[in-house]
Amino acid sequence: MGGKRDSIDEKYEKWVVRRPGCWGWTGSVDRYGYGVIEKKIGDKKFRIKAHRYSFERAKGPIPPGKCVLHRCDTPICSNEKHLYVGSRSQNWFDCYRRATVKGRGKKPLTEKQVARIFQMRQVGWTLRAIGNRFDV
């Protein structure tokens, strides 16, 4: 089989589905629904999230310790117009805020509960303890 392996760029272009609004993904996805691209370096495999790759390709490097967040709340989307850089705390807070709005999880949360959860996380509460406290 000694054929040329696709570059990351070629793999991304092969699997992204550009359309108005959110872009689709026909490649592999992780257990959370994010598109992934596998890269092999030597005998090690690395998985790169498609939305992070798209962001870096369009806007440059992601600052250390930062996340790439979705404005559209669609994990599979890699449309760089829907992506922005934020902190882990912002990402976590955004997830809870959107869970409130969209009613995901066991039960919807109020804005007051979401604010309290954010405070609890900042002072060291674990996600498991917070989930147990709010039954989510």
PDB file of N, CA, C and O in Angstrom, residues 8 27 30 63 82:
ATOM      1  N   ILE A   8      -2.843  16.801   6.748  1.00  0.00           N
ATOM      2  CA  ILE A   8      -3.953  17.243   7.591  1.00  0.00           C
ATOM      3  C   ILE A   8      -4.884  18.140   6.780  1.00  0.00           C
ATOM      4  O   ILE A   8      -6.102  18.012   6.844  1.00  0.00           O
ATOM      5  N   GLY A  27     -16.095  13.088   8.394  1.00  0.00           N
ATOM      6  CA  GLY A  27     -15.009  12.274   8.944  1.00  0.00           C
ATOM      7  C   GLY A  27     -15.378  11.725  10.314  1.00  0.00           C
ATOM      8  O   GLY A  27     -16.541  11.759  10.738  1.00  0.00           O
ATOM      9  N   ASP A  30     -15.573  12.382  17.780  1.00  0.00           N
ATOM     10  CA  ASP A  30     -15.289  11.821  19.094  1.00  0.00           C
ATOM     11  C   ASP A  30     -16.601  11.580  19.843  1.00  0.00           C
ATOM     12  O   ASP A  30     -17.689  11.834  19.326  1.00  0.00           O
ATOM     13  N   PRO A  63      -4.001  30.738  21.617  1.00  0.00           N
ATOM     14  CA  PRO A  63      -3.108  31.042  22.744  1.00  0.00           C
ATOM     15  C   PRO A  63      -3.060  29.870  23.735  1.00  0.00           C
ATOM     16  O   PRO A  63      -4.057  29.172  23.939  1.00  0.00           O
ATOM     17  N   HIS A  82     -18.043  30.897  13.178  1.00  0.00           N
ATOM     18  CA  HIS A  82     -18.800  30.481  14.361  1.00  0.00           C
ATOM     19  C   HIS A  82     -17.898  30.229  15.571  1.00  0.00           C
ATOM     20  O   HIS A  82     -18.386  29.862  16.630  1.00  0.00           O
TER      21      HIS A  82
END
